[in-house]
Tab-separated table of N, CA and C in Angstrom:
chain	number	residue	atom	x	y	z
A	1	MET	N	-14.904	20.334	1.384
A	1	MET	CA	-14.487	19.299	0.958
A	1	MET	C	-14.438	19.156	-0.282
A	2	VAL	N	-13.531	18.355	-1.082
A	2	VAL	CA	-13.559	18.845	-2.466
A	2	VAL	C	-14.225	17.694	-3.254
A	3	VAL	N	-14.601	17.989	-4.166
A	3	VAL	CA	-15.522	16.856	-5.062
A	3	VAL	C	-14.357	16.237	-5.988
A	4	ALA	N	-13.795	14.781	-5.582
A	4	ALA	CA	-13.137	13.922	-5.768
A	4	ALA	C	-13.672	12.887	-6.558
A	5	PRO	N	-12.861	12.749	-7.644
A	5	PRO	CA	-13.190	11.415	-8.706
A	5	PRO	C	-12.921	10.283	-7.815
A	6	ILE	N	-12.625	9.930	-6.486
A	6	ILE	CA	-12.575	8.731	-5.459
A	6	ILE	C	-13.573	9.252	-4.366
A	7	VAL	N	-14.442	8.099	-4.198
A	7	VAL	CA	-14.811	8.530	-2.897
A	7	VAL	C	-14.705	6.936	-1.577
A	8	ILE	N	-15.176	7.148	-0.694
A	8	ILE	CA	-14.652	6.140	0.234
A	8	ILE	C	-16.129	5.091	0.407
A	9	VAL	N	-16.603	4.120	0.624
A	9	VAL	CA	-17.586	3.577	0.322
A	9	VAL	C	-17.355	2.593	1.764
A	10	ALA	N	-18.570	3.156	2.680
A	10	ALA	CA	-18.222	2.173	4.013
A	10	ALA	C	-19.466	1.278	4.180
A	11	ASP	N	-19.129	0.316	4.586
A	11	ASP	CA	-20.278	-0.475	5.016
A	11	ASP	C	-20.502	-0.950	6.617
A	12	HIS	N	-21.490	-1.616	7.150
A	12	HIS	CA	-21.377	-1.665	8.537
A	12	HIS	C	-20.075	-2.156	9.412
A	13	ALA	N	-19.417	-3.132	8.735
A	13	ALA	CA	-18.506	-3.269	9.573
A	13	ALA	C	-16.920	-2.769	9.296
A	14	SER	N	-16.936	-1.723	8.477
A	14	SER	CA	-16.123	-0.980	8.595
A	14	SER	C	-16.250	0.592	8.469
A	15	GLY	N	-17.028	0.719	8.780
A	15	GLY	CA	-17.875	2.049	9.141
A	15	GLY	C	-17.160	3.007	9.740
A	16	GLU	N	-16.506	2.645	11.220
A	16	GLU	CA	-15.624	3.502	11.537
A	16	GLU	C	-13.974	4.027	10.797
A	17	CYS	N	-13.135	3.017	10.351
A	17	CYS	CA	-12.324	2.938	9.585
A	17	CYS	C	-12.227	3.862	8.462
A	18	CYS	N	-13.564	3.683	7.922
A	18	CYS	CA	-13.887	4.316	6.444
A	18	CYS	C	-14.031	6.173	7.032
A	19	ALA	N	-14.379	6.231	8.265
A	19	ALA	CA	-14.488	7.602	8.495
A	19	ALA	C	-13.355	8.354	8.752
A	20	VAL	N	-12.826	7.522	9.344
A	20	VAL	CA	-11.408	8.294	9.739
A	20	VAL	C	-10.288	8.219	8.654
A	21	LEU	N	-10.724	7.434	7.800
A	21	LEU	CA	-9.798	7.370	6.292
A	21	LEU	C	-10.641	8.502	5.248
A	22	ALA	N	-11.875	8.783	5.372
A	22	ALA	CA	-12.030	9.739	4.760
A	22	ALA	C	-11.845	11.175	5.455
A	23	ALA	N	-11.481	11.255	6.416
A	23	ALA	CA	-11.194	12.675	7.377
A	23	ALA	C	-9.672	12.636	6.986
A	24	GLN	N	-9.168	11.560	6.522
A	24	GLN	CA	-7.191	12.056	6.582
A	24	GLN	C	-7.250	12.350	5.394
A	25	LEU	N	-7.975	11.674	4.223
A	25	LEU	CA	-7.555	12.299	3.041
A	25	LEU	C	-8.720	13.055	2.238
A	26	ASP	N	-9.425	13.575	2.763
A	26	ASP	CA	-10.702	15.105	2.739
A	26	ASP	C	-11.235	14.328	1.384
A	27	LEU	N	-11.517	12.958	1.601
A	27	LEU	CA	-12.830	12.135	0.656
A	27	LEU	C	-14.043	12.168	1.128
A	28	PRO	N	-14.933	12.229	-0.222
A	28	PRO	CA	-16.474	12.151	0.561
A	28	PRO	C	-16.464	10.777	1.032
A	29	LEU	N	-17.839	10.281	2.016
A	29	LEU	CA	-17.991	8.864	2.173
A	29	LEU	C	-19.313	8.873	2.359
A	30	VAL	N	-19.625	7.445	1.479
A	30	VAL	CA	-20.861	7.223	1.014
A	30	VAL	C	-21.022	6.014	1.895
A	31	THR	N	-22.351	5.175	2.065
A	31	THR	CA	-22.489	3.974	2.920
A	31	THR	C	-23.061	3.251	1.758
A	32	ARG	N	-23.041	3.202	0.428
A	32	ARG	CA	-23.059	1.670	-0.418
A	32	ARG	C	-22.587	2.163	-2.147
A	33	ILE	N	-22.269	1.307	-2.285
A	33	ILE	CA	-21.702	1.515	-3.711
A	33	ILE	C	-22.473	2.438	-4.906
A	34	GLU	N	-23.924	1.872	-4.627
A	34	GLU	CA	-24.835	2.121	-5.153
A	34	GLU	C	-25.266	3.794	-5.153
A	35	ALA	N	-24.185	4.559	-4.356
A	35	ALA	CA	-24.184	6.175	-3.701
A	35	ALA	C	-23.141	6.837	-4.207
A	36	VAL	N	-22.347	5.934	-4.929
A	36	VAL	CA	-21.156	6.100	-5.944
A	36	VAL	C	-21.489	7.332	-6.377
A	37	PRO	N	-20.995	8.869	-7.058
A	37	PRO	CA	-21.715	9.767	-7.498
A	37	PRO	C	-20.802	9.342	-9.170
A	38	PRO	N	-21.718	9.603	-9.880
A	38	PRO	CA	-21.327	9.304	-11.521
A	38	PRO	C	-20.319	10.240	-11.935
A	39	HIS	N	-19.760	11.200	-11.661
A	39	HIS	CA	-18.307	11.687	-11.871
A	39	HIS	C	-16.636	10.760	-11.201
A	40	CYS	N	-17.547	9.564	-10.571
A	40	CYS	CA	-16.434	8.788	-9.746
A	40	CYS	C	-15.434	8.180	-10.951
A	41	VAL	N	-14.085	8.044	-10.489
A	41	VAL	CA	-13.555	7.035	-11.338
A	41	VAL	C	-12.939	5.991	-10.712
A	42	ALA	N	-12.872	6.108	-9.318
A	42	ALA	CA	-13.213	4.753	-8.338
A	42	ALA	C	-13.412	5.084	-7.025
A	43	TRP	N	-13.435	3.976	-6.286
A	43	TRP	CA	-14.011	4.332	-4.619
A	43	TRP	C	-12.680	3.196	-3.757
A	44	LEU	N	-12.618	3.701	-2.683
A	44	LEU	CA	-11.963	3.016	-1.424
A	44	LEU	C	-12.909	2.520	-1.103
A	45	GLY	N	-12.389	1.106	-0.099
A	45	GLY	CA	-13.378	0.025	1.233
A	45	GLY	C	-12.490	-0.759	1.419
A	46	TYR	N	-12.916	-1.230	2.451
A	46	TYR	CA	-12.122	-2.332	3.402
A	46	TYR	C	-12.920	-3.720	3.131
A	47	ASP	N	-12.367	-4.477	2.743
A	47	ASP	CA	-13.473	-5.834	3.126
A	47	ASP	C	-11.900	-7.143	3.964
A	48	ALA	N	-12.240	-8.087	4.439
A	48	ALA	CA	-11.507	-8.765	4.751
A	48	ALA	C	-10.209	-8.711	4.467
A	49	SER	N	-9.818	-8.575	3.409
A	49	SER	CA	-8.547	-8.643	2.940
A	49	SER	C	-7.420	-7.380	3.366
A	50	GLY	N	-8.182	-6.342	3.552
A	50	GLY	CA	-7.634	-4.903	3.969
A	50	GLY	C	-8.490	-3.748	2.699
A	51	LEU	N	-7.806	-2.764	2.806
A	51	LEU	CA	-7.921	-1.645	1.692
A	51	LEU	C	-7.899	-1.943	0.463
A	52	GLN	N	-8.669	-1.535	-0.053
A	52	GLN	CA	-8.639	-1.582	-1.484
A	52	GLN	C	-9.206	-0.934	-2.448
A	53	LEU	N	-8.454	-0.101	-3.882
A	53	LEU	CA	-8.659	0.759	-4.824
A	53	LEU	C	-10.239	-0.109	-5.684
A	54	HIS	N	-10.567	0.499	-5.934
A	54	HIS	CA	-11.575	-0.204	-6.778
A	54	HIS	C	-11.777	0.514	-8.082
A	55	PRO	N	-11.740	0.306	-9.388
A	55	PRO	CA	-11.974	1.636	-10.688
A	55	PRO	C	-13.733	1.060	-10.761
A	56	ILE	N	-14.086	2.162	-11.229
A	56	ILE	CA	-15.551	2.060	-11.357
A	56	ILE	C	-15.436	1.150	-12.972
A	57	ASP	N	-14.726	1.728	-13.943
A	57	ASP	CA	-15.206	0.818	-15.065
A	57	ASP	C	-14.295	-0.490	-14.615
A	58	ALA	N	-15.444	-1.220	-15.316
A	58	ALA	CA	-15.534	-2.702	-15.092
A	58	ALA	C	-14.241	-3.224	-16.164
A	59	ASP	N	-13.847	-2.233	-17.402
A	59	ASP	CA	-12.937	-2.576	-18.001
A	59	ASP	C	-11.191	-2.468	-17.638
A	60	GLN	N	-11.259	-1.875	-16.331
A	60	GLN	CA	-10.229	-1.502	-15.501
A	60	GLN	C	-9.722	-2.744	-14.999
A	61	SER	N	-8.360	-2.660	-14.483
A	61	SER	CA	-8.172	-4.075	-13.743
A	61	SER	C	-8.136	-3.474	-12.568
A	62	GLY	N	-8.236	-4.624	-11.463
A	62	GLY	CA	-8.540	-4.094	-9.863
A	62	GLY	C	-9.233	-4.963	-9.354
A	63	PRO	N	-9.610	-4.872	-7.971
A	63	PRO	CA	-8.970	-3.560	-7.075
A	63	PRO	C	-7.830	-3.743	-7.055
A	64	VAL	N	-7.195	-2.740	-6.381
A	64	VAL	CA	-5.715	-2.674	-5.968
A	64	VAL	C	-5.706	-2.672	-4.492
A	65	SER	N	-4.497	-3.533	-3.785
A	65	SER	CA	-4.216	-3.364	-2.765
A	65	SER	C	-2.793	-3.997	-2.161
A	66	VAL	N	-2.505	-3.850	-1.172
A	66	VAL	CA	-0.785	-3.955	-0.726
A	66	VAL	C	-1.204	-5.484	0.066
A	67	ASP	N	-0.607	-6.216	-0.185
A	67	ASP	CA	-0.594	-7.814	0.372
A	67	ASP	C	0.974	-7.946	0.607
A	68	PHE	N	1.651	-7.937	1.496
A	68	PHE	CA	3.351	-8.540	1.459
A	68	PHE	C	3.328	-9.901	1.889
A	69	ALA	N	1.880	-10.434	2.244
A	69	ALA	CA	2.087	-12.157	2.889
A	69	ALA	C	2.036	-12.763	1.830
A	70	VAL	N	1.441	-12.572	0.692
A	70	VAL	CA	1.106	-13.452	-0.544
A	70	VAL	C	1.677	-12.953	-1.670
A	71	GLY	N	1.673	-13.848	-2.647
A	71	GLY	CA	1.895	-13.349	-3.765
A	71	GLY	C	3.099	-13.041	-4.474
A	72	ALA	N	3.535	-12.556	-5.243
A	72	ALA	CA	4.999	-12.232	-6.085
A	72	ALA	C	5.432	-11.577	-4.895
A	73	THR	N	5.206	-10.628	-4.564
A	73	THR	CA	6.173	-9.657	-3.662
A	73	THR	C	6.591	-10.714	-2.031
A	74	ALA	N	5.638	-11.550	-1.756
A	74	ALA	CA	6.200	-12.278	-0.855
A	74	ALA	C	7.518	-13.180	-1.488
A	75	ARG	N	7.327	-13.817	-2.403
A	75	ARG	CA	8.331	-14.473	-3.215
A	75	ARG	C	9.415	-14.288	-3.355
A	76	ARG	N	9.316	-12.832	-4.230
A	76	ARG	CA	10.503	-12.087	-4.279
A	76	ARG	C	11.395	-11.871	-3.285
A	77	ALA	N	10.122	-11.591	-1.755
A	77	ALA	CA	11.456	-10.866	-0.927
A	77	ALA	C	12.339	-12.130	-0.360
A	78	LEU	N	11.496	-13.574	-0.305
A	78	LEU	CA	11.687	-14.363	0.890
A	78	LEU	C	12.550	-15.081	0.058
A	79	GLY	N	12.885	-15.433	-1.131
A	79	GLY	CA	13.482	-16.330	-2.078
A	79	GLY	C	14.681	-15.330	-3.347
A	80	GLY	N	15.607	-16.198	-3.329
A	80	GLY	CA	16.475	-15.628	-4.633
A	80	GLY	C	17.185	-14.391	-4.546
A	81	ALA	N	18.239	-13.837	-5.256
A	81	ALA	CA	18.863	-12.350	-4.900
A	81	ALA	C	17.758	-11.680	-5.843
A	82	GLU	N	17.715	-10.269	-6.026
A	82	GLU	CA	17.179	-9.377	-6.681
A	82	GLU	C	18.358	-8.314	-7.441
A	83	LEU	N	18.106	-7.814	-8.253
A	83	LEU	CA	18.791	-6.872	-9.144
A	83	LEU	C	18.958	-5.659	-8.342
A	84	ILE	N	17.556	-5.153	-7.579
A	84	ILE	CA	17.655	-4.099	-7.193
A	84	ILE	C	18.714	-3.974	-6.006
A	85	VAL	N	18.618	-5.173	-5.570
A	85	VAL	CA	19.759	-5.633	-3.962
A	85	VAL	C	20.637	-5.256	-4.250
A	86	LYS	N	21.125	-5.797	-5.487
A	86	LYS	CA	22.641	-5.747	-5.933
A	86	LYS	C	23.063	-4.658	-6.218
A	87	ALA	N	22.251	-3.574	-7.109
A	87	ALA	CA	22.249	-2.338	-7.686
A	87	ALA	C	22.733	-1.426	-6.056
A	88	VAL	N	21.869	-1.659	-5.462
A	88	VAL	CA	21.634	-1.092	-4.079
A	88	VAL	C	22.965	-0.982	-3.029
A	89	ARG	N	23.465	-2.380	-3.101
A	89	ARG	CA	24.150	-2.920	-1.827
A	89	ARG	C	25.737	-2.580	-3.125
A	90	GLY	N	25.891	-2.634	-3.956
A	90	GLY	CA	27.314	-2.394	-4.687
A	90	GLY	C	28.242	-3.151	-4.235
A	91	ARG	N	29.478	-2.554	-4.099
A	91	ARG	CA	30.386	-3.367	-3.088
A	91	ARG	C	30.549	-2.824	-1.195
A	92	SER	N	29.405	-2.329	-0.832
A	92	SER	CA	29.570	-2.473	0.480
A	92	SER	C	29.287	-3.502	1.185
A	93	LYS	N	30.130	-3.325	2.491
A	93	LYS	CA	29.784	-4.477	3.404
A	93	LYS	C	29.169	-4.170	4.635
A	94	GLN	N	29.084	-2.746	4.853
A	94	GLN	CA	28.103	-2.480	5.627
A	94	GLN	C	26.493	-2.717	5.066
A	95	ALA	N	25.939	-2.664	6.488
A	95	ALA	CA	24.378	-2.152	7.017
A	95	ALA	C	24.004	-0.653	6.085
A	96	LEU	N	23.021	-0.841	5.138
A	96	LEU	CA	22.999	0.155	4.845
A	96	LEU	C	21.033	1.069	5.140
A	97	SER	N	21.451	1.865	5.218
A	97	SER	CA	19.817	2.594	5.093
A	97	SER	C	19.248	2.901	3.695
A	98	ILE	N	18.235	2.862	3.101
A	98	ILE	CA	17.845	3.039	2.375
A	98	ILE	C	16.346	4.320	2.159
A	99	LEU	N	16.497	5.218	1.102
A	99	LEU	CA	15.479	5.891	0.932
A	99	LEU	C	14.815	6.058	-0.184
A	100	ASP	N	13.423	5.256	-0.388
A	100	ASP	CA	12.797	5.130	-1.663
A	100	ASP	C	11.729	6.160	-1.550
A	101	ALA	N	12.652	7.339	-1.962
A	101	ALA	CA	11.574	8.173	-2.681
A	101	ALA	C	10.305	8.439	-3.693
A	102	THR	N	10.720	6.966	-3.775
A	102	THR	CA	9.103	6.812	-4.802
A	102	THR	C	8.697	6.039	-4.414
A	103	ALA	N	8.238	4.947	-3.097
A	103	ALA	CA	7.427	3.926	-2.403
A	103	ALA	C	6.232	3.543	-3.310
A	104	GLY	N	5.449	4.428	-3.925
A	104	GLY	CA	4.466	3.504	-4.496
A	104	GLY	C	3.861	2.209	-3.698
A	105	LEU	N	3.573	1.524	-3.922
A	105	LEU	CA	3.080	-0.002	-3.887
A	105	LEU	C	3.818	-0.391	-2.620
A	106	GLY	N	5.257	-0.133	-2.739
A	106	GLY	CA	6.337	-0.603	-1.917
A	106	GLY	C	6.933	-2.061	-1.806
A	107	ARG	N	6.725	-2.696	-3.264
A	107	ARG	CA	7.399	-3.673	-3.393
A	107	ARG	C	9.160	-3.519	-3.663
A	108	ASP	N	9.436	-2.791	-4.129
A	108	ASP	CA	11.037	-2.329	-4.018
A	108	ASP	C	11.642	-2.419	-2.282
A	109	SER	N	10.674	-1.374	-1.947
A	109	SER	CA	10.962	-1.098	-0.030
A	109	SER	C	11.111	-2.698	0.397
A	110	PHE	N	10.223	-3.536	0.322
A	110	PHE	CA	9.602	-4.867	0.721
A	110	PHE	C	10.996	-5.486	0.318
A	111	VAL	N	11.134	-5.902	-0.853
A	111	VAL	CA	12.582	-6.561	-1.315
A	111	VAL	C	13.801	-6.027	-0.426
A	112	LEU	N	13.876	-4.746	-0.284
A	112	LEU	CA	15.258	-4.398	0.421
A	112	LEU	C	15.066	-4.923	1.728
A	113	ALA	N	14.006	-4.522	2.401
A	113	ALA	CA	13.617	-4.751	3.924
A	113	ALA	C	14.023	-6.138	4.315
A	114	SER	N	13.808	-6.784	2.913
A	114	SER	CA	13.646	-8.611	3.308
A	114	SER	C	15.371	-8.745	3.090
A	115	ARG	N	15.950	-8.130	2.914
A	115	ARG	CA	17.392	-8.152	2.689
A	115	ARG	C	18.147	-7.474	3.643
A	116	GLY	N	17.753	-7.279	4.979
A	116	GLY	CA	18.296	-6.822	6.221
A	116	GLY	C	18.359	-5.007	6.037
A	117	PHE	N	18.126	-4.522	5.110
A	117	PHE	CA	17.976	-2.960	4.705
A	117	PHE	C	17.241	-1.943	5.756
A	118	ASP	N	17.007	-1.121	6.196
A	118	ASP	CA	16.519	-0.286	7.283
A	118	ASP	C	15.520	0.573	5.750
A	119	VAL	N	14.772	0.619	5.566
A	119	VAL	CA	13.930	1.509	4.430
A	119	VAL	C	13.245	2.530	4.892
A	120	VAL	N	13.245	3.788	4.370
A	120	VAL	CA	12.085	4.886	4.583
A	120	VAL	C	11.859	5.435	3.541
A	121	ALA	N	10.409	4.894	3.317
A	121	ALA	CA	9.546	4.955	1.838
A	121	ALA	C	8.738	6.209	2.420
A	122	ILE	N	9.019	7.188	1.097
A	122	ILE	CA	8.211	8.221	0.882
A	122	ILE	C	7.225	8.205	-0.189
A	123	GLU	N	6.038	8.325	0.056
A	123	GLU	CA	4.917	8.412	-1.052
A	123	GLU	C	3.981	9.377	-0.726
A	124	ARG	N	4.275	10.229	-1.738
A	124	ARG	CA	3.426	11.967	-1.705
A	124	ARG	C	1.700	11.355	-2.099
A	125	ASP	N	1.362	10.635	-3.022
A	125	ASP	CA	0.157	10.669	-3.574
A	125	ASP	C	-0.758	9.680	-2.128
A	126	PRO	N	-1.772	10.461	-1.736
A	126	PRO	CA	-2.163	10.166	-0.569
A	126	PRO	C	-3.338	8.838	-0.492
A	127	ILE	N	-3.448	8.415	-1.557
A	127	ILE	CA	-4.285	6.885	-1.709
A	127	ILE	C	-3.190	5.845	-2.024
A	128	VAL	N	-2.377	6.240	-2.358
A	128	VAL	CA	-1.414	5.196	-2.632
A	128	VAL	C	-1.027	5.135	-1.064
A	129	ALA	N	-0.500	5.940	-0.775
A	129	ALA	CA	0.324	5.821	0.597
A	129	ALA	C	-0.643	5.127	1.789
A	130	ALA	N	-1.739	5.258	1.536
A	130	ALA	CA	-2.863	4.829	2.320
A	130	ALA	C	-2.969	3.312	2.005
A	131	LEU	N	-2.859	3.042	0.895
A	131	LEU	CA	-2.774	1.668	0.287
A	131	LEU	C	-1.566	0.922	0.964
A	132	LEU	N	-0.565	1.661	1.066
A	132	LEU	CA	0.829	0.861	1.822
A	132	LEU	C	0.946	0.869	2.932
A	133	ALA	N	0.411	1.699	3.528
A	133	ALA	CA	-0.005	1.760	4.941
A	133	ALA	C	-0.898	0.861	5.657
A	134	ASP	N	-1.935	0.621	4.735
A	134	ASP	CA	-2.600	-0.535	5.070
A	134	ASP	C	-1.728	-2.084	5.166
A	135	GLY	N	-1.181	-2.462	3.932
A	135	GLY	CA	-0.509	-3.574	3.688
A	135	GLY	C	0.676	-3.632	4.597
A	136	LEU	N	1.374	-2.368	5.097
A	136	LEU	CA	2.240	-2.638	6.315
A	136	LEU	C	1.662	-2.862	7.513
A	137	ALA	N	0.675	-2.076	7.762
A	137	ALA	CA	0.074	-2.891	9.286
A	137	ALA	C	-0.495	-4.206	9.189
A	138	ARG	N	-1.341	-4.746	8.073
A	138	ARG	CA	-1.542	-6.004	8.080
A	138	ARG	C	-0.197	-7.258	8.278
A	139	ALA	N	0.937	-6.519	7.431
A	139	ALA	CA	1.722	-7.267	7.162
A	139	ALA	C	2.692	-7.504	8.956
A	140	GLN	N	2.617	-6.604	9.718
A	140	GLN	CA	3.110	-6.716	10.957
A	140	GLN	C	1.879	-8.049	11.651
A	141	ALA	N	1.277	-8.173	11.120
A	141	ALA	CA	-0.052	-9.102	11.963
A	141	ALA	C	0.561	-10.254	11.333
A	142	ALA	N	1.390	-10.606	10.677
A	142	ALA	CA	1.012	-11.732	9.583
A	142	ALA	C	2.345	-12.449	9.969
A	143	ASP	N	3.077	-13.851	9.726
A	143	ASP	CA	3.617	-14.291	9.667
A	143	ASP	C	4.770	-13.835	10.453
A	144	PRO	N	5.610	-14.535	11.570
A	144	PRO	CA	6.305	-13.227	11.854
A	144	PRO	C	8.241	-13.205	11.048
A	145	ALA	N	8.203	-13.821	9.835
A	145	ALA	CA	9.080	-13.301	9.141
A	145	ALA	C	8.541	-12.382	8.140
A	146	ILE	N	7.596	-12.317	7.843
A	146	ILE	CA	6.853	-10.981	7.239
A	146	ILE	C	6.718	-9.816	7.756
A	147	ALA	N	6.407	-9.992	9.056
A	147	ALA	CA	6.471	-9.112	10.491
A	147	ALA	C	7.562	-8.178	10.280
A	148	GLU	N	8.506	-9.118	10.745
A	148	GLU	CA	9.769	-8.434	10.527
A	148	GLU	C	10.507	-7.532	9.882
A	149	ILE	N	9.964	-8.209	8.051
A	149	ILE	CA	11.000	-7.381	7.095
A	149	ILE	C	9.678	-5.895	6.977
A	150	ALA	N	8.577	-6.385	7.690
A	150	ALA	CA	7.602	-4.709	7.544
A	150	ALA	C	8.598	-3.903	8.829
A	151	ALA	N	8.238	-4.470	9.510
A	151	ALA	CA	9.367	-3.515	10.705
A	151	ALA	C	10.263	-2.977	10.210
A	152	ARG	N	11.375	-3.205	9.090
A	152	ARG	CA	12.186	-2.780	9.012
A	152	ARG	C	11.783	-1.158	8.183
A	153	ILE	N	10.689	-0.966	7.821
A	153	ILE	CA	10.331	-0.168	6.324
A	153	ILE	C	9.168	1.110	7.421
A	154	ALA	N	9.778	2.331	7.516
A	154	ALA	CA	9.047	3.777	7.814
A	154	ALA	C	8.690	4.498	6.692
A	155	LEU	N	7.358	4.305	6.521
A	155	LEU	CA	6.325	4.787	5.702
A	155	LEU	C	6.318	6.432	6.129
A	156	HIS	N	6.440	7.080	5.410
A	156	HIS	CA	6.097	8.965	5.217
A	156	HIS	C	5.136	9.360	4.225
A	157	ARG	N	4.508	10.043	4.372
A	157	ARG	CA	3.383	10.677	3.470
A	157	ARG	C	4.067	12.293	2.975
């Protein structure tokens, strides 16, 4: 196992999910926040709202998570036209398939999927990909309109 600047913190409720994630990402697993080694810059963990990346430094903003059912992403997707949609669609009248080669936290992919595009989202960073995968999985269980949008996104790492 690599000495990582990020660890996964598992509590009694999320222990199994965290163990699977730790194996997938090849990251150390600890059972309490107090056990996070001093060289770490952040930790990953699950709570009731899903997978979150927590910075160790209290001056950093955080935690970071992906939630398509609430907030600005849901509002952008479900209301009004977006410049990215206009730029991608151009003058095409046909249904397009989109490759988002820099998916990140999935905001652009989600907006494009909300406009009917099928999106293949690629994210190379394994931690960001895990956050996005968690957000997409939770979106599938959300409001049917959000689930329908998320179903149009295929994530690849």
